[in-house]
Amino acid sequence: MLQCSAMCRLTIVPTMSSPNATTDLPTDILCEVFLNYQQDHNKPPFRPTSWLPVTQVCHEWRVAALTFPALWSSIEITDRYRFEFIELQITRSQNHPINLVVWTDQILRRDNHVVDLKQLVISLLHRTKSLVLTRAAQPVHQPDSDFVPDLNSPAPQLRSFSVRLPTTTIPSDVFAHQAPKLEEVDLYVTRLSSASSSVALFRGWKRGCFR
């Protein structure tokens, strides 16, 4: 792919007028522009849908954006979005590594049935690059303190892991001991499974924050 760091920093002003200056760009460069636009607008607070207005500019932009998996790879599982939209993000991200933020105290429904958030996260672990587990400061629903111990499937792509659940326990076998790329850890928890197992669990982490 062409190196286009300067091009990718173009300021995108979503408008319904015809963007003649950019419709002739090759699709791969246009997608890189979109990706940088998303990254610039995806800094805290997490706003994974802030780039969606680019799909309303013109047909070419819409087709490019809707078929570019990387644009759909930042997913927030929260009741602020209909679950059908979250499923759409998962589908359109295809097999691209994903950045996942999960609000564990919230209840999502599909066809009037409660979604099992833990099973959903477990099903995505194999391609999750960044995982944040969090909850509201004053959760509406009782948070599940056993969320993390159930994450016992391999996470071969995981590089960043953040837990902001003060009442949970981090077990020694989280990710089934298979998270070889894990480098950054931010834990706001009250319990580690044991001192000895924690040593093995934390080995190899380049940066960590424990609170």
mmCIF file of C-alpha atoms in Angstrom:
data_model
loop_
_atom_site.group_PDB
_atom_site.id
_atom_site.type_symbol
_atom_site.label_atom_id
_atom_site.label_comp_id
_atom_site.label_asym_id
_atom_site.label_seq_id
_atom_site.Cartn_x
_atom_site.Cartn_y
_atom_site.Cartn_z
ATOM 1 C CA MET A 1 0.000 0.000 0.000
ATOM 2 C CA LEU A 2 1.262 3.484 -0.788
ATOM 3 C CA GLN A 3 2.754 5.520 2.005
ATOM 4 C CA CYS A 4 0.487 8.527 2.345
ATOM 5 C CA SER A 5 0.982 9.997 5.804
ATOM 6 C CA ALA A 6 0.486 13.537 4.565
ATOM 7 C CA MET A 7 -2.548 12.610 2.508
ATOM 8 C CA CYS A 8 -4.067 10.709 5.414
ATOM 9 C CA ARG A 9 -4.051 13.827 7.576
ATOM 10 C CA LEU A 10 -6.493 15.634 5.306
ATOM 11 C CA THR A 11 -9.269 17.291 7.227
ATOM 12 C CA ILE A 12 -12.562 15.679 6.313
ATOM 13 C CA VAL A 13 -15.582 17.946 6.463
ATOM 14 C CA PRO A 14 -18.655 15.776 5.883
ATOM 15 C CA THR A 15 -21.008 17.480 3.440
ATOM 16 C CA MET A 16 -23.555 16.423 0.895
ATOM 17 C CA SER A 17 -21.869 18.513 -1.800
ATOM 18 C CA SER A 18 -19.780 16.588 -4.290
ATOM 19 C CA PRO A 19 -16.174 16.109 -3.007
ATOM 20 C CA ASN A 20 -14.640 16.339 -6.483
ATOM 21 C CA ALA A 21 -11.110 16.644 -5.112
ATOM 22 C CA THR A 22 -11.183 13.198 -3.537
ATOM 23 C CA THR A 23 -13.558 11.009 -5.552
ATOM 24 C CA ASP A 24 -10.743 10.166 -7.956
ATOM 25 C CA LEU A 25 -8.467 8.863 -5.204
ATOM 26 C CA PRO A 26 -7.687 5.138 -5.364
ATOM 27 C CA THR A 27 -9.895 3.243 -2.941
ATOM 28 C CA ASP A 28 -6.983 2.064 -0.793
ATOM 29 C CA ILE A 29 -5.740 5.630 -0.250
ATOM 30 C CA LEU A 30 -9.262 6.878 0.421
ATOM 31 C CA CYS A 31 -9.700 4.152 3.039
ATOM 32 C CA GLU A 32 -6.423 5.161 4.679
ATOM 33 C CA VAL A 33 -7.740 8.733 4.901
ATOM 34 C CA PHE A 34 -10.908 7.420 6.550
ATOM 35 C CA LEU A 35 -8.890 5.281 8.947
ATOM 36 C CA ASN A 36 -6.781 8.208 10.087
ATOM 37 C CA TYR A 37 -9.928 10.303 10.465
ATOM 38 C CA GLN A 38 -11.367 7.569 12.678
ATOM 39 C CA GLN A 39 -8.206 7.321 14.778
ATOM 40 C CA ASP A 40 -8.080 11.090 15.261
ATOM 41 C CA HIS A 41 -11.668 11.034 16.528
ATOM 42 C CA ASN A 42 -11.380 7.817 18.516
ATOM 43 C CA LYS A 43 -9.296 9.167 21.369
ATOM 44 C CA PRO A 44 -10.795 9.105 24.870
ATOM 45 C CA PRO A 45 -13.659 9.192 25.382
ATOM 46 C CA PHE A 46 -14.072 6.132 23.155
ATOM 47 C CA ARG A 47 -16.239 7.057 20.168
ATOM 48 C CA PRO A 48 -16.140 4.153 17.710
ATOM 49 C CA THR A 49 -18.895 5.572 15.494
ATOM 50 C CA SER A 50 -17.570 9.124 15.120
ATOM 51 C CA TRP A 51 -16.416 8.408 11.553
ATOM 52 C CA LEU A 52 -19.855 7.358 10.245
ATOM 53 C CA PRO A 53 -20.681 10.781 8.689
ATOM 54 C CA VAL A 54 -18.161 10.056 5.917
ATOM 55 C CA THR A 55 -20.610 7.445 4.603
ATOM 56 C CA GLN A 56 -23.135 10.213 3.877
ATOM 57 C CA VAL A 57 -20.903 12.356 1.655
ATOM 58 C CA CYS A 58 -21.236 10.554 -1.665
ATOM 59 C CA HIS A 59 -21.736 7.096 -3.134
ATOM 60 C CA GLU A 60 -18.016 6.446 -3.635
ATOM 61 C CA TRP A 61 -17.194 7.318 -0.037
ATOM 62 C CA ARG A 62 -20.064 5.210 1.267
ATOM 63 C CA VAL A 63 -19.065 2.113 -0.688
ATOM 64 C CA ALA A 64 -15.417 2.483 0.329
ATOM 65 C CA ALA A 65 -16.229 2.955 4.013
ATOM 66 C CA LEU A 66 -18.821 0.206 4.293
ATOM 67 C CA THR A 67 -16.511 -2.379 2.743
ATOM 68 C CA PHE A 68 -13.317 -1.495 4.655
ATOM 69 C CA PRO A 69 -13.058 -3.894 7.642
ATOM 70 C CA ALA A 70 -10.546 -1.813 9.618
ATOM 71 C CA LEU A 71 -13.066 1.028 9.955
ATOM 72 C CA TRP A 72 -15.467 -1.315 11.731
ATOM 73 C CA SER A 73 -12.863 -2.815 14.040
ATOM 74 C CA SER A 74 -13.391 -0.512 17.069
ATOM 75 C CA ILE A 75 -16.449 -1.885 18.833
ATOM 76 C CA GLU A 76 -18.118 -0.711 22.017
ATOM 77 C CA ILE A 77 -20.570 -3.159 23.569
ATOM 78 C CA THR A 78 -22.983 -0.892 25.370
ATOM 79 C CA ASP A 79 -26.713 -0.321 25.585
ATOM 80 C CA ARG A 80 -26.191 3.065 23.919
ATOM 81 C CA TYR A 81 -26.330 1.150 20.636
ATOM 82 C CA ARG A 82 -28.914 -1.301 19.380
ATOM 83 C CA PHE A 83 -27.429 -4.765 19.486
ATOM 84 C CA GLU A 84 -28.180 -5.166 15.776
ATOM 85 C CA PHE A 85 -25.686 -2.371 15.098
ATOM 86 C CA ILE A 86 -23.040 -4.060 17.253
ATOM 87 C CA GLU A 87 -23.598 -7.269 15.276
ATOM 88 C CA LEU A 88 -23.236 -5.272 12.069
ATOM 89 C CA GLN A 89 -19.867 -3.937 13.261
ATOM 90 C CA ILE A 90 -18.699 -7.440 14.093
ATOM 91 C CA THR A 91 -19.777 -8.706 10.669
ATOM 92 C CA ARG A 92 -18.283 -5.836 8.671
ATOM 93 C CA SER A 93 -14.980 -6.016 10.544
ATOM 94 C CA GLN A 94 -14.678 -9.521 9.014
ATOM 95 C CA ASN A 95 -11.490 -11.133 10.356
ATOM 96 C CA HIS A 96 -9.689 -7.882 11.108
ATOM 97 C CA PRO A 97 -8.241 -7.572 14.654
ATOM 98 C CA ILE A 98 -10.663 -5.600 16.808
ATOM 99 C CA ASN A 99 -10.504 -3.089 19.650
ATOM 100 C CA LEU A 100 -13.234 -4.032 22.105
ATOM 101 C CA VAL A 101 -14.750 -2.020 24.970
ATOM 102 C CA VAL A 102 -17.315 -3.906 27.064
ATOM 103 C CA TRP A 103 -19.619 -2.354 29.668
ATOM 104 C CA THR A 104 -20.177 -5.434 31.810
ATOM 105 C CA ASP A 105 -22.960 -3.945 33.967
ATOM 106 C CA GLN A 106 -25.298 -3.243 31.072
ATOM 107 C CA ILE A 107 -28.029 -5.438 29.640
ATOM 108 C CA LEU A 108 -28.382 -5.792 25.881
ATOM 109 C CA ARG A 109 -31.225 -7.551 24.124
ATOM 110 C CA ARG A 110 -31.664 -9.230 20.771
ATOM 111 C CA ASP A 111 -35.273 -10.000 19.812
ATOM 112 C CA ASN A 112 -36.326 -9.430 23.430
ATOM 113 C CA HIS A 113 -33.779 -11.956 24.695
ATOM 114 C CA VAL A 114 -30.897 -10.899 26.924
ATOM 115 C CA VAL A 115 -27.522 -11.161 25.200
ATOM 116 C CA ASP A 116 -24.867 -13.216 27.002
ATOM 117 C CA LEU A 117 -22.051 -10.670 26.994
ATOM 118 C CA LYS A 118 -19.467 -13.096 28.308
ATOM 119 C CA GLN A 119 -20.080 -15.612 25.538
ATOM 120 C CA LEU A 120 -20.017 -12.823 22.974
ATOM 121 C CA VAL A 121 -16.627 -11.595 24.208
ATOM 122 C CA ILE A 122 -15.244 -15.129 24.366
ATOM 123 C CA SER A 123 -16.319 -15.711 20.764
ATOM 124 C CA LEU A 124 -14.308 -12.634 19.716
ATOM 125 C CA LEU A 125 -11.160 -13.219 21.787
ATOM 126 C CA HIS A 126 -9.315 -14.951 18.950
ATOM 127 C CA ARG A 127 -9.147 -11.661 16.997
ATOM 128 C CA THR A 128 -9.256 -9.084 19.796
ATOM 129 C CA LYS A 129 -6.251 -6.746 19.772
ATOM 130 C CA SER A 130 -7.342 -4.487 22.637
ATOM 131 C CA LEU A 131 -9.816 -5.395 25.376
ATOM 132 C CA VAL A 132 -11.299 -3.014 27.951
ATOM 133 C CA LEU A 133 -13.733 -4.299 30.565
ATOM 134 C CA THR A 134 -15.437 -1.504 32.447
ATOM 135 C CA ARG A 135 -18.658 -0.432 34.138
ATOM 136 C CA ALA A 136 -20.475 2.741 35.110
ATOM 137 C CA ALA A 137 -19.382 4.521 38.304
ATOM 138 C CA GLN A 138 -22.838 3.813 39.706
ATOM 139 C CA PRO A 139 -24.031 0.816 37.698
ATOM 140 C CA VAL A 140 -27.728 0.543 36.987
ATOM 141 C CA HIS A 141 -27.487 -3.249 37.011
ATOM 142 C CA GLN A 142 -25.411 -5.318 39.378
ATOM 143 C CA PRO A 143 -22.019 -5.835 37.667
ATOM 144 C CA ASP A 144 -20.892 -9.388 37.133
ATOM 145 C CA SER A 145 -17.839 -9.897 39.319
ATOM 146 C CA ASP A 146 -17.148 -13.233 37.601
ATOM 147 C CA PHE A 147 -16.773 -11.782 34.105
ATOM 148 C CA VAL A 148 -12.974 -12.037 33.885
ATOM 149 C CA PRO A 149 -12.564 -15.605 35.257
ATOM 150 C CA ASP A 150 -14.745 -16.887 32.422
ATOM 151 C CA LEU A 151 -12.351 -15.478 29.793
ATOM 152 C CA ASN A 152 -10.534 -18.786 29.523
ATOM 153 C CA SER A 153 -10.070 -18.942 25.766
ATOM 154 C CA PRO A 154 -6.856 -18.098 23.876
ATOM 155 C CA ALA A 155 -6.309 -14.491 22.807
ATOM 156 C CA PRO A 156 -3.500 -14.800 20.240
ATOM 157 C CA GLN A 157 -3.854 -11.210 18.922
ATOM 158 C CA LEU A 158 -4.289 -9.449 22.265
ATOM 159 C CA ARG A 159 -1.813 -6.619 22.907
ATOM 160 C CA SER A 160 -3.640 -4.477 25.447
ATOM 161 C CA PHE A 161 -5.841 -5.555 28.372
ATOM 162 C CA SER A 162 -7.620 -3.163 30.734
ATOM 163 C CA VAL A 163 -9.927 -4.148 33.590
ATOM 164 C CA ARG A 164 -11.848 -1.486 35.485
ATOM 165 C CA LEU A 165 -13.967 -3.743 37.650
ATOM 166 C CA PRO A 166 -12.986 -3.245 41.314
ATOM 167 C CA THR A 167 -14.771 -6.361 42.569
ATOM 168 C CA THR A 168 -13.473 -8.913 40.099
ATOM 169 C CA THR A 169 -10.705 -11.485 40.411
ATOM 170 C CA ILE A 170 -7.974 -12.002 37.832
ATOM 171 C CA PRO A 171 -7.299 -15.755 37.635
ATOM 172 C CA SER A 172 -3.970 -17.276 36.723
ATOM 173 C CA ASP A 173 -5.432 -19.056 33.693
ATOM 174 C CA VAL A 174 -7.054 -16.038 32.058
ATOM 175 C CA PHE A 175 -6.915 -16.439 28.257
ATOM 176 C CA ALA A 176 -5.906 -20.066 28.852
ATOM 177 C CA HIS A 177 -2.273 -18.933 29.261
ATOM 178 C CA GLN A 178 -2.293 -18.075 25.546
ATOM 179 C CA ALA A 179 -1.888 -14.354 25.011
ATOM 180 C CA PRO A 180 1.663 -14.269 23.578
ATOM 181 C CA LYS A 181 1.464 -10.697 22.217
ATOM 182 C CA LEU A 182 0.119 -9.095 25.396
ATOM 183 C CA GLU A 183 2.229 -6.035 26.244
ATOM 184 C CA GLU A 184 0.095 -3.444 28.015
ATOM 185 C CA VAL A 185 -2.001 -4.069 31.108
ATOM 186 C CA ASP A 186 -4.109 -1.725 33.199
ATOM 187 C CA LEU A 187 -5.829 -3.390 36.149
ATOM 188 C CA TYR A 188 -8.190 -1.680 38.566
ATOM 189 C CA VAL A 189 -9.195 -4.729 40.564
ATOM 190 C CA THR A 190 -9.197 -5.824 44.192
ATOM 191 C CA ARG A 191 -8.057 -9.433 43.883
ATOM 192 C CA LEU A 192 -5.458 -11.438 42.040
ATOM 193 C CA SER A 193 -5.873 -15.186 42.182
ATOM 194 C CA SER A 194 -2.575 -15.774 44.043
ATOM 195 C CA ALA A 195 0.869 -14.230 44.324
ATOM 196 C CA SER A 196 2.669 -17.174 42.750
ATOM 197 C CA SER A 197 0.334 -17.552 39.789
ATOM 198 C CA SER A 198 0.290 -13.811 39.229
ATOM 199 C CA VAL A 199 4.044 -13.830 38.656
ATOM 200 C CA ALA A 200 3.583 -16.245 35.777
ATOM 201 C CA LEU A 201 0.564 -14.340 34.506
ATOM 202 C CA PHE A 202 2.383 -10.996 34.391
ATOM 203 C CA ARG A 203 5.662 -12.276 32.958
ATOM 204 C CA GLY A 204 6.475 -10.668 29.618
ATOM 205 C CA TRP A 205 4.225 -7.657 30.024
ATOM 206 C CA LYS A 206 6.229 -4.623 28.981
ATOM 207 C CA ARG A 207 3.988 -2.024 30.590
ATOM 208 C CA GLY A 208 1.523 -2.442 33.393
ATOM 209 C CA CYS A 209 -0.503 -0.386 35.820
ATOM 210 C CA PHE A 210 -2.042 -1.915 38.923
ATOM 211 C CA ARG A 211 -4.350 0.108 41.182
#
